[in-house]
Amino acid sequence: MQEYIQKRVLEICAYILETGATVRQAARRFNVSKSTVHKDMTERLPSLNKELAASVKQILEQNKAERHLRGGEATRKKYRQPA
């Protein structure tokens, strides 16, 4: 794996661990695609550091479990009538 990819993987990992960010938020922050973030966290990170990969996986699973709630809230805000 090339050095700049390793650096990006570890930076994204640190960001997700610090903030609990979603894949979309991390992608926006690092100006890469969601697919890149997902591949970095699920395929590349385990080859660099298994402990960090397990921690990130736990956060990503939690975000995945909560995403239907965030989507519902976004829809509610979108259609909320002005007071």
Short mmCIF file of N, CA and C in Angstrom, two decimals:
data_model
loop_
_atom_site.label_atom_id
_atom_site.label_comp_id
_atom_site.label_asym_id
_atom_site.label_seq_id
_atom_site.Cartn_x
_atom_site.Cartn_y
_atom_site.Cartn_z
N MET A 1 0.85 -1.18 0.00
CA MET A 1 0.00 0.00 0.00
C MET A 1 0.89 1.24 0.00
N GLN A 2 0.53 2.20 -0.81
CA GLN A 2 1.35 3.41 -0.93
C GLN A 2 1.24 4.26 0.33
N GLU A 3 2.30 5.02 0.57
CA GLU A 3 2.41 5.79 1.81
C GLU A 3 1.29 6.82 1.97
N TYR A 4 0.92 7.52 0.89
CA TYR A 4 -0.13 8.53 1.02
C TYR A 4 -1.48 7.89 1.34
N ILE A 5 -1.70 6.66 0.89
CA ILE A 5 -2.94 5.96 1.21
C ILE A 5 -2.94 5.56 2.68
N GLN A 6 -1.84 5.06 3.16
CA GLN A 6 -1.73 4.71 4.58
C GLN A 6 -1.98 5.93 5.46
N LYS A 7 -1.40 7.05 5.08
CA LYS A 7 -1.58 8.29 5.84
C LYS A 7 -3.05 8.69 5.86
N ARG A 8 -3.72 8.63 4.70
CA ARG A 8 -5.14 8.98 4.62
C ARG A 8 -5.99 8.05 5.47
N VAL A 9 -5.71 6.75 5.41
CA VAL A 9 -6.47 5.77 6.17
C VAL A 9 -6.38 6.09 7.67
N LEU A 10 -5.18 6.35 8.15
CA LEU A 10 -4.99 6.63 9.58
C LEU A 10 -5.62 7.97 9.98
N GLU A 11 -5.58 8.96 9.10
CA GLU A 11 -6.20 10.25 9.40
C GLU A 11 -7.72 10.12 9.47
N ILE A 12 -8.30 9.40 8.53
CA ILE A 12 -9.75 9.20 8.54
C ILE A 12 -10.15 8.40 9.78
N CYS A 13 -9.37 7.38 10.09
CA CYS A 13 -9.63 6.57 11.28
C CYS A 13 -9.64 7.44 12.54
N ALA A 14 -8.64 8.28 12.69
CA ALA A 14 -8.55 9.15 13.87
C ALA A 14 -9.76 10.09 13.93
N TYR A 15 -10.16 10.63 12.78
CA TYR A 15 -11.30 11.54 12.72
C TYR A 15 -12.59 10.83 13.15
N ILE A 16 -12.80 9.63 12.66
CA ILE A 16 -14.01 8.89 13.01
C ILE A 16 -14.01 8.54 14.50
N LEU A 17 -12.87 8.13 15.02
CA LEU A 17 -12.79 7.79 16.43
C LEU A 17 -13.01 9.01 17.33
N GLU A 18 -12.48 10.17 16.94
CA GLU A 18 -12.63 11.38 17.75
C GLU A 18 -14.05 11.92 17.73
N THR A 19 -14.68 11.88 16.55
CA THR A 19 -15.96 12.57 16.39
C THR A 19 -17.16 11.64 16.28
N GLY A 20 -16.93 10.36 16.03
CA GLY A 20 -18.05 9.45 15.80
C GLY A 20 -18.73 9.74 14.47
N ALA A 21 -17.98 10.28 13.53
CA ALA A 21 -18.52 10.71 12.24
C ALA A 21 -19.03 9.54 11.42
N THR A 22 -19.99 9.85 10.54
CA THR A 22 -20.49 8.87 9.59
C THR A 22 -19.54 8.80 8.41
N VAL A 23 -19.74 7.81 7.55
CA VAL A 23 -18.93 7.68 6.35
C VAL A 23 -19.09 8.94 5.48
N ARG A 24 -20.33 9.44 5.36
CA ARG A 24 -20.57 10.64 4.56
C ARG A 24 -19.82 11.85 5.13
N GLN A 25 -19.87 12.02 6.43
CA GLN A 25 -19.20 13.15 7.06
C GLN A 25 -17.68 13.06 6.87
N ALA A 26 -17.14 11.87 7.03
CA ALA A 26 -15.70 11.69 6.84
C ALA A 26 -15.31 11.94 5.39
N ALA A 27 -16.13 11.47 4.46
CA ALA A 27 -15.84 11.67 3.03
C ALA A 27 -15.82 13.16 2.71
N ARG A 28 -16.80 13.89 3.22
CA ARG A 28 -16.87 15.32 2.97
C ARG A 28 -15.65 16.03 3.58
N ARG A 29 -15.27 15.64 4.78
CA ARG A 29 -14.16 16.27 5.50
C ARG A 29 -12.83 16.06 4.77
N PHE A 30 -12.62 14.87 4.20
CA PHE A 30 -11.34 14.55 3.56
C PHE A 30 -11.39 14.64 2.04
N ASN A 31 -12.53 15.10 1.52
CA ASN A 31 -12.69 15.34 0.08
C ASN A 31 -12.41 14.07 -0.74
N VAL A 32 -12.98 12.96 -0.29
CA VAL A 32 -12.92 11.70 -1.03
C VAL A 32 -14.34 11.14 -1.10
N SER A 33 -14.52 10.07 -1.86
CA SER A 33 -15.86 9.50 -2.00
C SER A 33 -16.20 8.63 -0.79
N LYS A 34 -17.51 8.38 -0.63
CA LYS A 34 -17.97 7.48 0.43
C LYS A 34 -17.38 6.09 0.22
N SER A 35 -17.28 5.67 -1.03
CA SER A 35 -16.72 4.35 -1.34
C SER A 35 -15.27 4.25 -0.88
N THR A 36 -14.53 5.33 -1.06
CA THR A 36 -13.12 5.33 -0.64
C THR A 36 -13.02 5.22 0.87
N VAL A 37 -13.83 5.99 1.59
CA VAL A 37 -13.81 5.92 3.06
C VAL A 37 -14.18 4.52 3.51
N HIS A 38 -15.23 3.96 2.92
CA HIS A 38 -15.67 2.63 3.32
C HIS A 38 -14.59 1.59 3.05
N LYS A 39 -13.98 1.64 1.88
CA LYS A 39 -12.91 0.69 1.55
C LYS A 39 -11.71 0.87 2.48
N ASP A 40 -11.36 2.13 2.75
CA ASP A 40 -10.25 2.40 3.66
C ASP A 40 -10.50 1.80 5.04
N MET A 41 -11.72 1.96 5.55
CA MET A 41 -12.01 1.53 6.91
C MET A 41 -12.26 0.03 7.03
N THR A 42 -12.78 -0.59 5.99
CA THR A 42 -13.12 -2.01 6.10
C THR A 42 -12.06 -2.95 5.52
N GLU A 43 -11.27 -2.48 4.57
CA GLU A 43 -10.28 -3.36 3.94
C GLU A 43 -8.84 -2.96 4.25
N ARG A 44 -8.55 -1.67 4.18
CA ARG A 44 -7.15 -1.24 4.33
C ARG A 44 -6.74 -1.09 5.79
N LEU A 45 -7.61 -0.53 6.62
CA LEU A 45 -7.26 -0.31 8.03
C LEU A 45 -6.94 -1.62 8.77
N PRO A 46 -7.70 -2.70 8.59
CA PRO A 46 -7.36 -3.93 9.30
C PRO A 46 -5.94 -4.44 9.01
N SER A 47 -5.44 -4.17 7.80
CA SER A 47 -4.08 -4.62 7.49
C SER A 47 -3.03 -3.74 8.17
N LEU A 48 -3.43 -2.52 8.58
CA LEU A 48 -2.50 -1.62 9.26
C LEU A 48 -2.56 -1.77 10.77
N ASN A 49 -3.79 -1.84 11.32
CA ASN A 49 -3.94 -1.89 12.76
C ASN A 49 -5.29 -2.53 13.10
N LYS A 50 -5.26 -3.75 13.58
CA LYS A 50 -6.49 -4.49 13.85
C LYS A 50 -7.30 -3.88 15.00
N GLU A 51 -6.63 -3.34 16.01
CA GLU A 51 -7.34 -2.75 17.15
C GLU A 51 -8.12 -1.51 16.73
N LEU A 52 -7.48 -0.63 15.96
CA LEU A 52 -8.17 0.57 15.47
C LEU A 52 -9.33 0.17 14.56
N ALA A 53 -9.11 -0.84 13.73
CA ALA A 53 -10.15 -1.30 12.81
C ALA A 53 -11.38 -1.78 13.58
N ALA A 54 -11.17 -2.48 14.69
CA ALA A 54 -12.30 -2.96 15.49
C ALA A 54 -13.06 -1.80 16.10
N SER A 55 -12.34 -0.78 16.57
CA SER A 55 -12.99 0.40 17.16
C SER A 55 -13.80 1.16 16.12
N VAL A 56 -13.22 1.35 14.95
CA VAL A 56 -13.92 2.07 13.88
C VAL A 56 -15.13 1.27 13.42
N LYS A 57 -14.99 -0.04 13.31
CA LYS A 57 -16.10 -0.88 12.88
C LYS A 57 -17.28 -0.74 13.83
N GLN A 58 -16.99 -0.67 15.11
CA GLN A 58 -18.05 -0.51 16.11
C GLN A 58 -18.80 0.81 15.90
N ILE A 59 -18.08 1.88 15.65
CA ILE A 59 -18.71 3.18 15.41
C ILE A 59 -19.52 3.15 14.13
N LEU A 60 -18.97 2.58 13.06
CA LEU A 60 -19.70 2.51 11.79
C LEU A 60 -20.96 1.66 11.91
N GLU A 61 -20.90 0.58 12.67
CA GLU A 61 -22.09 -0.25 12.87
C GLU A 61 -23.16 0.52 13.64
N GLN A 62 -22.73 1.29 14.64
CA GLN A 62 -23.68 2.10 15.41
C GLN A 62 -24.34 3.14 14.50
N ASN A 63 -23.53 3.80 13.67
CA ASN A 63 -24.07 4.79 12.73
C ASN A 63 -25.05 4.14 11.77
N LYS A 64 -24.73 2.95 11.32
CA LYS A 64 -25.61 2.24 10.39
C LYS A 64 -26.94 1.91 11.07
N ALA A 65 -26.89 1.52 12.34
CA ALA A 65 -28.10 1.18 13.07
C ALA A 65 -28.97 2.41 13.32
N GLU A 66 -28.37 3.59 13.40
CA GLU A 66 -29.10 4.82 13.70
C GLU A 66 -29.50 5.61 12.46
N ARG A 67 -29.09 5.19 11.29
CA ARG A 67 -29.29 6.03 10.11
C ARG A 67 -30.75 6.25 9.76
N HIS A 68 -31.60 5.28 10.04
CA HIS A 68 -33.02 5.48 9.74
C HIS A 68 -33.61 6.57 10.63
N LEU A 69 -33.08 6.74 11.82
CA LEU A 69 -33.55 7.81 12.71
C LEU A 69 -33.12 9.18 12.19
N ARG A 70 -31.86 9.27 11.74
CA ARG A 70 -31.38 10.54 11.18
C ARG A 70 -32.14 10.92 9.92
N GLY A 71 -32.45 9.94 9.10
CA GLY A 71 -33.20 10.19 7.87
C GLY A 71 -34.60 10.68 8.18
N GLY A 72 -35.25 10.08 9.17
CA GLY A 72 -36.58 10.51 9.56
C GLY A 72 -36.58 11.93 10.10
N GLU A 73 -35.57 12.28 10.87
CA GLU A 73 -35.47 13.64 11.42
C GLU A 73 -35.24 14.65 10.31
N ALA A 74 -34.42 14.30 9.33
CA ALA A 74 -34.16 15.21 8.20
C ALA A 74 -35.45 15.45 7.42
N THR A 75 -36.24 14.41 7.22
CA THR A 75 -37.51 14.56 6.51
C THR A 75 -38.47 15.43 7.32
N ARG A 76 -38.52 15.22 8.62
CA ARG A 76 -39.39 16.02 9.48
C ARG A 76 -39.01 17.50 9.41
N LYS A 77 -37.73 17.80 9.43
CA LYS A 77 -37.28 19.20 9.33
C LYS A 77 -37.63 19.79 7.96
N LYS A 78 -37.49 18.98 6.93
CA LYS A 78 -37.76 19.45 5.57
C LYS A 78 -39.21 19.88 5.40
N TYR A 79 -40.12 19.14 5.97
CA TYR A 79 -41.54 19.41 5.77
C TYR A 79 -42.22 20.14 6.92
N ARG A 80 -41.44 20.52 7.93
CA ARG A 80 -42.02 21.23 9.08
C ARG A 80 -42.60 22.55 8.64
N GLN A 81 -43.78 22.83 9.10
CA GLN A 81 -44.46 24.08 8.76
C GLN A 81 -43.85 25.22 9.57
N PRO A 82 -43.57 26.36 8.93
CA PRO A 82 -43.06 27.50 9.69
C PRO A 82 -44.13 27.98 10.69
N ALA A 83 -43.68 28.34 11.86
CA ALA A 83 -44.62 28.72 12.93
C ALA A 83 -45.20 30.11 12.72
#
